[in-house]
Short mmCIF file of C-alpha atoms in Angstrom, two decimals:
data_model
loop_
_atom_site.label_atom_id
_atom_site.label_comp_id
_atom_site.label_asym_id
_atom_site.label_seq_id
_atom_site.Cartn_x
_atom_site.Cartn_y
_atom_site.Cartn_z
CA GLU M 1 50.01 -66.23 -0.71
CA LEU M 2 51.75 -69.51 0.31
CA ARG M 3 50.15 -71.38 -2.60
CA TYR M 4 51.24 -68.67 -5.01
CA GLN M 5 54.85 -68.71 -3.75
CA GLN M 6 54.83 -72.52 -3.84
CA ASN M 7 53.93 -72.47 -7.54
CA VAL M 8 56.56 -69.80 -8.28
CA LEU M 9 59.34 -71.66 -6.45
CA ALA M 10 58.43 -75.05 -7.92
CA THR M 11 58.43 -73.62 -11.44
CA ALA M 12 61.81 -71.90 -10.87
CA TYR M 13 63.32 -75.08 -9.39
CA LEU M 14 62.16 -77.33 -12.22
CA SER M 15 63.50 -74.89 -14.84
CA ASN M 16 67.07 -76.05 -13.99
CA ASN M 17 68.15 -72.41 -14.11
CA GLU M 18 70.34 -71.86 -11.03
CA ALA M 19 70.16 -68.07 -11.40
CA LEU M 20 66.35 -68.03 -11.36
CA LEU M 21 65.68 -69.58 -7.94
CA PRO M 22 67.66 -67.36 -5.47
CA PRO M 23 65.76 -64.13 -6.33
CA LYS M 24 62.48 -65.96 -5.77
CA ILE M 25 63.67 -67.18 -2.37
CA ASN M 26 64.81 -63.68 -1.37
CA ALA M 27 61.42 -62.32 -2.42
CA CYS M 28 59.76 -64.80 -0.07
CA GLU M 29 61.96 -63.62 2.78
CA THR M 30 60.77 -60.04 2.26
CA GLU M 31 57.23 -61.39 2.63
CA ASN M 32 58.25 -63.03 5.97
CA ILE M 33 58.02 -66.54 4.54
CA ASN M 34 60.50 -69.23 5.68
CA ILE M 35 61.60 -71.70 3.00
CA PHE M 36 63.17 -75.14 3.10
CA ILE M 37 64.02 -77.08 -0.02
CA PHE M 38 65.32 -80.50 0.93
CA ILE M 39 66.08 -83.81 -0.70
CA ARG M 40 65.01 -87.17 0.78
CA ILE M 41 66.63 -90.36 -0.51
CA ASP M 42 66.15 -93.70 1.31
CA ASP M 43 64.98 -92.04 4.48
CA GLU M 44 67.98 -89.76 4.44
CA THR M 45 67.16 -86.06 4.31
CA PHE M 46 69.47 -83.28 3.11
CA ILE M 47 68.61 -79.57 3.28
CA GLN M 48 69.41 -78.11 -0.12
CA MET M 49 68.32 -74.48 0.31
CA TYR M 50 66.69 -72.19 2.86
CA ASN M 51 66.30 -68.44 3.30
CA SER M 52 65.80 -67.67 7.00
CA ARG M 53 69.16 -67.80 8.83
CA SER M 54 70.50 -66.93 12.26
CA GLN M 55 73.55 -64.81 12.93
CA GLU M 56 75.67 -67.98 12.69
CA GLY M 57 74.28 -68.64 9.24
CA GLN M 58 72.13 -71.59 10.35
CA PRO M 59 68.36 -72.00 9.78
CA ARG M 60 66.24 -70.25 12.39
CA ILE M 61 64.04 -73.34 12.65
CA ASN M 62 65.34 -76.44 14.45
CA THR M 63 65.55 -78.67 11.42
CA ARG M 64 65.96 -81.90 13.43
CA ALA M 65 62.89 -81.27 15.57
CA TRP M 66 60.97 -80.24 12.49
CA TYR M 67 62.02 -83.36 10.59
CA MET M 68 61.02 -85.65 13.47
CA LEU M 69 57.61 -83.95 13.62
CA VAL M 70 56.78 -84.37 9.95
CA THR M 71 58.03 -87.95 9.98
CA GLN M 72 55.86 -88.88 12.95
CA ILE M 73 52.71 -87.57 11.31
CA GLY M 74 53.54 -89.44 8.09
CA LEU M 75 53.61 -86.31 5.99
CA PHE M 76 56.01 -87.66 3.37
CA ASP M 77 53.68 -90.57 2.62
CA ARG M 78 50.83 -88.18 1.87
CA LEU M 79 52.68 -86.11 -0.77
CA SER M 80 53.27 -86.86 -4.44
CA PRO M 81 55.31 -85.07 -7.15
CA GLY M 82 53.27 -82.16 -8.54
CA GLY M 83 50.35 -83.14 -6.33
CA GLU M 84 48.14 -81.06 -4.11
CA PRO M 85 50.16 -79.43 -1.28
CA ILE M 86 49.29 -79.93 2.39
CA ILE M 87 48.57 -76.90 4.53
CA ALA M 88 48.89 -77.18 8.32
CA ASP M 89 47.97 -74.78 11.14
CA TYR M 90 50.82 -75.04 13.68
CA LEU M 91 49.77 -74.38 17.32
CA GLY M 92 46.45 -72.96 16.07
CA ASP M 93 46.54 -69.51 17.75
CA SER M 94 47.84 -66.08 16.81
CA THR M 95 51.39 -67.01 17.96
CA GLY M 96 51.57 -70.01 15.67
CA SER M 97 52.18 -70.26 11.95
CA ILE M 98 50.71 -71.53 8.70
CA GLN M 99 52.82 -74.22 7.03
CA LEU M 100 52.70 -75.61 3.50
CA TYR M 101 54.26 -78.89 2.36
CA SER M 102 54.61 -79.99 -1.24
CA GLN M 103 56.69 -82.43 -3.32
CA ILE M 104 58.43 -80.89 -6.34
CA ASP M 105 59.80 -84.10 -7.89
CA GLU M 106 60.63 -87.65 -6.80
CA HIS M 107 63.22 -86.67 -4.16
CA THR M 108 62.74 -82.93 -3.69
CA TYR M 109 60.35 -81.38 -1.16
CA LEU M 110 59.37 -77.78 -0.46
CA PHE M 111 58.42 -76.40 2.95
CA LEU M 112 56.94 -72.91 3.39
CA GLU M 113 56.03 -71.26 6.67
CA THR M 114 54.74 -67.81 7.58
CA PRO M 115 53.75 -66.54 11.07
CA LYS M 116 50.06 -66.01 11.74
CA GLU M 117 50.86 -62.61 13.15
CA HIS M 118 52.22 -61.55 9.76
CA ILE M 119 49.14 -62.90 8.02
CA GLU M 120 46.84 -61.13 10.43
CA THR M 121 48.82 -57.90 10.01
CA ASN M 122 48.57 -58.15 6.24
CA ALA M 123 44.89 -59.03 6.52
CA SER M 124 44.31 -56.03 8.77
CA LEU M 125 46.15 -53.79 6.35
CA ALA M 126 44.17 -55.27 3.48
CA LEU M 127 40.93 -54.73 5.40
CA GLN M 128 41.85 -51.13 6.17
CA PHE M 129 42.81 -50.57 2.56
CA SER M 130 39.51 -52.10 1.45
CA ILE M 131 37.60 -49.84 3.84
CA TYR M 132 39.44 -46.72 2.69
CA ALA M 133 39.11 -47.76 -0.94
CA SER M 134 35.39 -48.40 -0.44
CA LEU M 135 34.90 -45.03 1.25
CA PHE M 136 36.84 -43.29 -1.51
CA THR M 137 34.88 -45.15 -4.17
CA LEU M 138 31.62 -44.29 -2.40
CA MET M 139 32.51 -40.60 -2.17
CA LEU M 140 33.72 -40.54 -5.76
CA GLY M 141 30.53 -42.31 -6.82
CA MET M 142 28.41 -39.77 -4.92
CA ILE M 143 30.25 -36.88 -6.59
CA VAL M 144 29.95 -38.44 -10.04
CA THR M 145 26.29 -39.26 -9.37
CA TYR M 146 25.65 -35.67 -8.30
CA PHE M 147 27.14 -34.23 -11.47
CA ILE M 148 25.42 -36.79 -13.69
CA SER M 149 22.08 -36.25 -11.97
CA SER M 150 22.58 -32.48 -12.24
CA ARG M 151 23.07 -32.81 -15.99
CA ILE M 152 19.84 -34.79 -16.16
CA THR M 153 17.73 -32.81 -13.70
CA GLU M 154 18.81 -29.30 -14.76
CA PRO M 155 17.17 -29.56 -18.23
CA ILE M 156 14.10 -31.05 -16.54
CA ARG M 157 13.95 -28.06 -14.16
CA ARG M 158 14.30 -25.71 -17.12
CA ILE M 159 11.54 -27.58 -18.96
CA ASP M 160 9.31 -27.33 -15.86
CA ALA M 161 10.00 -23.58 -15.57
CA ALA M 162 9.23 -23.07 -19.27
CA ALA M 163 6.03 -25.11 -19.02
CA LYS M 164 4.83 -23.05 -16.04
CA LYS M 165 5.49 -19.81 -17.91
CA ILE M 166 3.71 -21.13 -21.00
CA SER M 167 0.71 -21.99 -18.81
CA ASN M 168 0.68 -18.31 -17.78
CA MET M 169 0.90 -17.20 -21.44
CA ASP M 170 4.54 -16.15 -21.04
CA PHE M 171 6.52 -17.49 -24.00
CA SER M 172 9.85 -15.83 -23.19
CA GLU M 173 11.40 -18.93 -21.57
CA ARG M 174 13.18 -21.37 -23.87
CA CYS M 175 14.09 -24.97 -23.07
CA PRO M 176 17.81 -25.69 -23.58
CA VAL M 177 18.47 -28.33 -26.24
CA THR M 178 21.85 -29.75 -25.20
CA SER M 179 21.54 -33.34 -26.44
CA GLU M 180 19.75 -35.52 -28.95
CA ASP M 181 18.27 -37.92 -26.38
CA GLU M 182 14.69 -38.04 -25.15
CA ILE M 183 15.14 -34.94 -22.94
CA GLY M 184 16.61 -32.98 -25.85
CA GLN M 185 13.73 -34.07 -28.09
CA LEU M 186 11.23 -33.09 -25.37
CA SER M 187 12.87 -29.66 -25.04
CA GLU M 188 12.72 -29.15 -28.80
CA SER M 189 9.06 -30.22 -28.88
CA ILE M 190 8.16 -27.78 -26.07
CA ASN M 191 9.98 -24.95 -27.87
CA ILE M 192 8.07 -25.73 -31.09
CA MET M 193 4.80 -25.93 -29.15
CA SER M 194 5.58 -22.60 -27.46
CA ASP M 195 6.29 -20.93 -30.81
CA LYS M 196 3.10 -22.29 -32.36
CA LEU M 197 1.01 -21.30 -29.34
CA LYS M 198 2.48 -17.80 -29.38
CA THR M 199 1.83 -17.48 -33.12
CA ASN M 200 -1.74 -18.75 -32.83
CA ILE M 201 -2.49 -16.57 -29.81
CA ASP M 202 -1.07 -13.53 -31.61
CA LEU M 203 -3.24 -14.35 -34.63
CA LEU M 204 -6.24 -14.81 -32.36
CA LYS M 205 -5.57 -11.46 -30.70
CA LYS M 206 -5.33 -9.80 -34.10
CA ASP M 207 -8.57 -11.48 -35.17
CA LEU M 208 -10.26 -10.30 -31.99
CA GLU M 209 -8.91 -6.80 -32.48
CA ARG M 210 -10.03 -6.88 -36.10
CA GLU M 211 -13.46 -8.13 -35.06
CA GLU M 212 -13.70 -5.42 -32.44
CA GLN M 213 -12.61 -2.84 -34.99
CA THR M 214 -15.15 -4.17 -37.49
CA ASN M 215 -17.93 -4.07 -34.91
CA ARG M 216 -16.97 -0.53 -33.99
CA MET M 217 -16.98 0.47 -37.65
CA ARG M 218 -20.36 -1.22 -38.11
CA ARG M 219 -21.76 0.77 -35.21
CA ASP M 220 -20.26 3.96 -36.63
CA PHE M 221 -21.56 3.00 -40.05
CA MET M 222 -25.09 2.46 -38.79
CA ALA M 223 -24.96 5.78 -36.97
CA ASN M 224 -23.64 7.55 -40.07
CA VAL M 225 -26.13 5.82 -42.37
CA SER M 226 -28.99 6.68 -40.04
CA HIS M 227 -27.89 10.28 -40.06
CA ASP M 228 -27.28 10.40 -43.83
CA PHE M 229 -30.53 8.61 -44.64
CA LYS M 230 -32.43 10.94 -42.37
CA THR M 231 -31.68 13.96 -44.58
CA PRO M 232 -32.75 12.50 -47.97
CA LEU M 233 -35.77 10.81 -46.42
CA SER M 234 -36.77 14.08 -44.79
CA LEU M 235 -36.33 15.87 -48.13
CA ILE M 236 -38.33 13.23 -49.97
CA ALA M 237 -41.13 13.44 -47.38
CA ALA M 238 -41.16 17.25 -47.42
CA TYR M 239 -41.19 17.63 -51.20
CA THR M 240 -43.75 14.84 -51.59
CA GLU M 241 -46.09 16.59 -49.16
CA ALA M 242 -45.56 19.87 -51.04
CA ILE M 243 -46.51 18.25 -54.34
CA ARG M 244 -49.50 16.56 -52.71
CA ASP M 245 -50.70 19.86 -51.29
CA GLY M 246 -50.24 21.59 -54.65
CA GLU M 247 -47.70 24.06 -53.35
CA GLY M 248 -45.58 26.07 -55.78
CA SER M 249 -45.74 26.61 -59.49
CA GLU M 250 -45.54 23.89 -62.11
CA GLU M 251 -41.85 24.60 -62.60
CA GLU M 252 -41.18 24.40 -58.84
CA ARG M 253 -43.08 21.13 -58.54
CA GLN M 254 -40.94 19.73 -61.38
CA GLU M 255 -37.84 20.75 -59.41
CA TYR M 256 -39.29 19.01 -56.33
CA CYS M 257 -39.65 15.81 -58.36
CA ASP M 258 -36.04 16.03 -59.57
CA ILE M 259 -34.82 16.36 -55.96
CA ILE M 260 -36.92 13.37 -54.89
CA ILE M 261 -35.52 11.27 -57.76
CA GLU M 262 -31.93 12.34 -56.97
CA GLN M 263 -32.23 11.46 -53.28
CA SER M 264 -33.90 8.15 -54.10
CA ASN M 265 -31.10 7.27 -56.54
CA THR M 266 -28.48 8.09 -53.88
CA MET M 267 -30.05 5.71 -51.37
CA SER M 268 -30.62 3.06 -54.03
CA GLN M 269 -26.98 3.23 -55.10
CA PHE M 270 -25.79 2.80 -51.53
CA VAL M 271 -28.07 -0.18 -50.90
CA THR M 272 -26.92 -1.76 -54.17
CA ARG M 273 -23.24 -1.40 -53.19
CA LEU M 274 -23.91 -2.81 -49.75
CA LEU M 275 -25.73 -5.86 -51.18
CA SER M 276 -22.93 -6.34 -53.72
CA LEU M 277 -20.31 -6.43 -50.96
CA SER M 278 -22.41 -8.84 -48.91
CA LYS M 279 -22.72 -11.26 -51.85
CA LEU M 280 -19.01 -11.07 -52.63
CA GLU M 281 -17.92 -11.74 -49.05
CA SER M 282 -20.45 -14.53 -48.51
CA GLY M 283 -19.38 -16.31 -51.71
CA MET M 284 -22.85 -16.02 -53.19
CA ALA M 285 -21.70 -13.79 -56.06
CA SER M 286 -21.18 -15.57 -59.38
CA PHE M 287 -18.50 -14.53 -61.88
CA ASP M 288 -19.09 -14.58 -65.63
CA MET M 289 -15.55 -15.59 -66.60
CA SER M 290 -14.11 -14.61 -69.99
CA PHE M 291 -10.84 -13.50 -71.59
CA PHE M 292 -10.46 -9.76 -72.14
CA SER M 293 -7.91 -6.98 -72.41
CA ILE M 294 -7.17 -5.26 -69.13
CA ASN M 295 -6.11 -2.26 -71.24
CA ASP M 296 -9.72 -1.97 -72.50
CA VAL M 297 -11.02 -1.96 -68.92
CA VAL M 298 -8.70 0.90 -67.96
CA ALA M 299 -9.51 2.88 -71.13
CA THR M 300 -13.28 2.47 -70.65
CA VAL M 301 -13.23 3.60 -67.01
CA ILE M 302 -10.97 6.58 -67.79
CA LYS M 303 -13.32 7.59 -70.62
CA ASN M 304 -16.36 7.38 -68.34
CA HIS M 305 -14.66 9.64 -65.78
CA LYS M 306 -13.06 12.03 -68.26
CA LEU M 307 -15.60 14.80 -67.65
CA LEU M 308 -15.23 14.50 -63.87
CA LEU M 309 -11.43 14.63 -64.19
CA GLN M 310 -11.68 17.76 -66.32
CA GLN M 311 -14.13 19.42 -63.95
CA LYS M 312 -11.76 18.84 -61.03
CA GLU M 313 -8.82 19.96 -63.21
CA ILE M 314 -6.94 16.71 -62.50
CA HIS M 315 -3.99 15.89 -64.77
CA TYR M 316 -3.92 12.18 -65.57
CA THR M 317 -1.74 9.82 -67.65
CA VAL M 318 -1.99 6.15 -68.64
CA GLN M 319 1.24 4.17 -69.18
CA THR M 320 1.40 0.70 -70.71
CA GLU M 321 4.06 -1.33 -72.49
CA ASP M 322 1.78 -3.76 -74.31
CA GLU M 323 -1.74 -5.08 -74.46
CA TYR M 324 -2.36 -7.70 -71.78
CA ILE M 325 -5.04 -10.39 -71.65
CA VAL M 326 -6.50 -11.62 -68.37
CA GLN M 327 -9.34 -13.97 -67.43
CA GLY M 328 -12.15 -12.86 -65.16
CA ASP M 329 -15.54 -11.25 -64.89
CA TYR M 330 -15.28 -8.18 -67.12
CA ASN M 331 -17.95 -6.20 -65.28
CA GLN M 332 -16.56 -7.03 -61.83
CA ILE M 333 -12.97 -6.12 -62.79
CA THR M 334 -14.32 -2.91 -64.35
CA GLN M 335 -16.07 -2.16 -61.04
CA ALA M 336 -12.87 -2.88 -59.09
CA PHE M 337 -10.79 -0.49 -61.22
CA THR M 338 -13.58 2.10 -61.09
CA ASN M 339 -13.44 2.02 -57.29
CA LEU M 340 -9.65 2.54 -57.36
CA LEU M 341 -9.91 5.47 -59.76
CA GLU M 342 -12.74 7.11 -57.81
CA ASN M 343 -10.71 6.68 -54.62
CA ALA M 344 -7.75 8.42 -56.31
CA ILE M 345 -10.00 11.26 -57.53
CA LYS M 346 -11.49 11.62 -54.05
CA TYR M 347 -8.16 11.87 -52.21
CA VAL M 348 -5.90 13.63 -54.75
CA ASP M 349 -4.24 16.67 -53.19
CA GLU M 350 -3.75 20.18 -54.55
CA LYS M 351 -1.17 18.95 -57.07
CA LYS M 352 -4.06 17.14 -58.79
CA GLU M 353 -2.03 14.39 -60.46
CA ILE M 354 -3.16 10.81 -61.21
CA ARG M 355 -1.07 8.21 -63.06
CA VAL M 356 -2.27 4.78 -64.17
CA ALA M 357 0.28 2.11 -65.20
CA ILE M 358 -0.28 -1.36 -66.69
CA ARG M 359 2.74 -3.68 -66.78
CA GLU M 360 3.97 -7.16 -66.04
CA ALA M 361 4.39 -7.66 -62.31
CA ASP M 362 7.56 -8.78 -60.58
CA GLU M 363 6.03 -12.21 -60.09
CA GLU M 364 6.18 -14.18 -63.33
CA GLY M 365 2.86 -14.71 -65.10
CA LYS M 366 1.13 -11.75 -63.41
CA ILE M 367 -0.20 -8.47 -64.80
CA GLY M 368 -0.31 -5.48 -62.47
CA VAL M 369 -2.46 -2.35 -62.59
CA PHE M 370 -1.11 0.58 -60.53
CA VAL M 371 -3.05 3.77 -59.69
CA TYR M 372 -1.02 6.69 -58.31
CA ASN M 373 -2.45 9.90 -56.93
CA SER M 374 -0.53 12.81 -55.47
CA SER M 375 -1.18 12.81 -51.75
CA PRO M 376 0.52 13.01 -48.36
CA PRO M 377 1.71 9.58 -47.18
CA LEU M 378 -0.82 7.22 -45.63
CA PRO M 379 -0.32 6.41 -41.92
CA ASP M 380 0.31 2.75 -41.09
CA GLU M 381 -3.03 2.56 -39.29
CA ASP M 382 -4.86 3.61 -42.46
CA GLN M 383 -2.93 1.11 -44.58
CA GLU M 384 -3.96 -1.72 -42.24
CA HIS M 385 -7.68 -1.00 -42.49
CA LEU M 386 -8.19 0.71 -45.85
CA PHE M 387 -9.69 -2.43 -47.39
CA ASP M 388 -12.00 -3.16 -44.45
CA GLU M 389 -15.68 -2.54 -44.93
CA PHE M 390 -17.11 0.65 -43.36
CA TYR M 391 -13.62 2.14 -42.93
CA LYS M 392 -13.35 5.81 -43.88
CA ARG M 393 -10.17 7.85 -43.97
CA ASP M 394 -9.98 11.09 -42.01
CA LYS M 395 -12.22 13.70 -43.58
CA SER M 396 -9.44 16.21 -43.12
CA ARG M 397 -7.79 14.41 -46.02
CA GLY M 398 -10.55 15.49 -48.34
CA ALA M 399 -12.94 12.58 -48.02
CA ASP M 400 -16.39 13.03 -49.45
CA SER M 401 -18.91 13.20 -46.62
CA LYS M 402 -21.16 10.86 -48.61
CA SER M 403 -18.57 8.09 -48.55
CA TYR M 404 -19.68 5.01 -46.63
CA GLY M 405 -16.33 3.15 -46.70
CA LEU M 406 -17.49 0.44 -49.11
CA GLY M 407 -15.58 1.19 -52.32
CA LEU M 408 -12.21 -0.33 -51.37
CA ALA M 409 -13.90 -3.19 -49.48
CA ILE M 410 -15.79 -4.10 -52.69
CA PHE M 411 -12.52 -3.77 -54.65
CA ARG M 412 -10.82 -6.17 -52.21
CA ALA M 413 -13.63 -8.73 -52.40
CA ILE M 414 -13.64 -8.69 -56.23
CA ILE M 415 -9.87 -9.15 -56.57
CA ALA M 416 -9.83 -11.84 -53.86
CA GLY M 417 -12.65 -13.63 -55.69
CA HIS M 418 -10.38 -13.75 -58.78
CA GLN M 419 -7.48 -15.21 -56.70
CA GLY M 420 -5.57 -12.00 -57.31
CA SER M 421 -3.43 -9.89 -55.00
CA TYR M 422 -3.75 -6.22 -54.04
CA GLY M 423 -2.23 -3.61 -51.80
CA VAL M 424 -1.17 -0.02 -51.18
CA TYR M 425 2.14 1.70 -50.51
CA ASN M 426 3.56 5.21 -50.17
CA ILE M 427 6.02 6.72 -52.63
CA ASP M 428 7.49 10.19 -52.98
CA GLU M 429 4.68 12.75 -52.86
CA GLY M 430 1.95 10.19 -53.40
CA VAL M 431 0.17 6.90 -52.78
CA VAL M 432 -0.12 3.86 -55.07
CA PHE M 433 -2.99 1.35 -55.02
CA TRP M 434 -2.46 -1.80 -57.08
CA PHE M 435 -3.81 -5.21 -57.99
CA GLU M 436 -2.49 -8.19 -59.95
CA LEU M 437 -4.23 -10.86 -62.05
CA ASN M 438 -2.96 -13.91 -63.90
CA LYS M 439 -1.64 -13.19 -67.38
CA GLU M 440 -3.26 -15.21 -70.18
CA GLU M 441 -1.82 -16.06 -73.59
CA LEU M 442 -4.26 -16.35 -76.51
#
């Protein structure tokens, strides 16, 4: 503090501005600093300015005693204009003072003095202030650290909670993504992982359910086939024995042979359809690809079933806007459409109406074939499994008891083998089965 005031006073004095120095001196007095500015010429000393006065207006310090002291210790010889000031510890205890001596110019000297008690008081206040400031800074730092750490640890706690739930197959918890830093990226990655795991697990569950459903249908199928094969085999055995034993007339034996042939053809047809489906699903079936009119396929199948449609008194129509060319295996596509038409004939209700439409599909470059039959709406459960092998609709809907649930499964395998699409949906007072193939331009 004394050094600072010494620089301030020396600068003000050398500025030759008489109005600048008095305020600086008064400021020193408020800081409990005594000031002497004196001039020394040829061993004569004159006090020019001081700030600490008694009630009589004289300096509080005995200037004569002070001057004799500094002369005896040769202080003036040790100073130089603008040089390093000399600092002295007067008396050396808490009742003494700290003194500073400096030379401003050739004849002007500056003396500063402040009591040690004042310095110690200021130091104590400064120490207390430092302690309080440190405590405040520490508390503020702890509060700031708490909030900052909370912002960091809270997402981590949420991530941990989400990870634990994911490990228990609970995907309801989401990690909050509140930033773009590493924690935010980790949260986003865990959310993506959770979504993918949930999707894959759902797919796996559906596959398992489908597999279980398929196995159940296979068991039912084998039971039904065993039962249905038992009757024709029993008939074949019975009528064969009758012929062997020469029972009945010639006309009756001829009838026995017709029954044996009919039952054999029924079993042969079923085995053929089952082998066909197996080849299609295993990828072993080969397609004889060619370009042909899908209109011709529809017309041929309708013609082949015309007598059956008339016998069942079914009213049918075929609607088409143009002739459309597709590429595929003619025989296989014919079989696929045959299965759709026979399914419509089998499940048509008492209104006995079937409509076939050929038109360009909504998707560009596709030709669609749509088969409508009047019928009550299909339940969602039926729509999910209609194209599965061995699946049979409720017999209360008019299903033929000789159906083995292979027709629509073969249809699905044929269309899938041609990279086509297929489906079923309900409309007013009926059901529509459909498939689409790529349109070809010749």
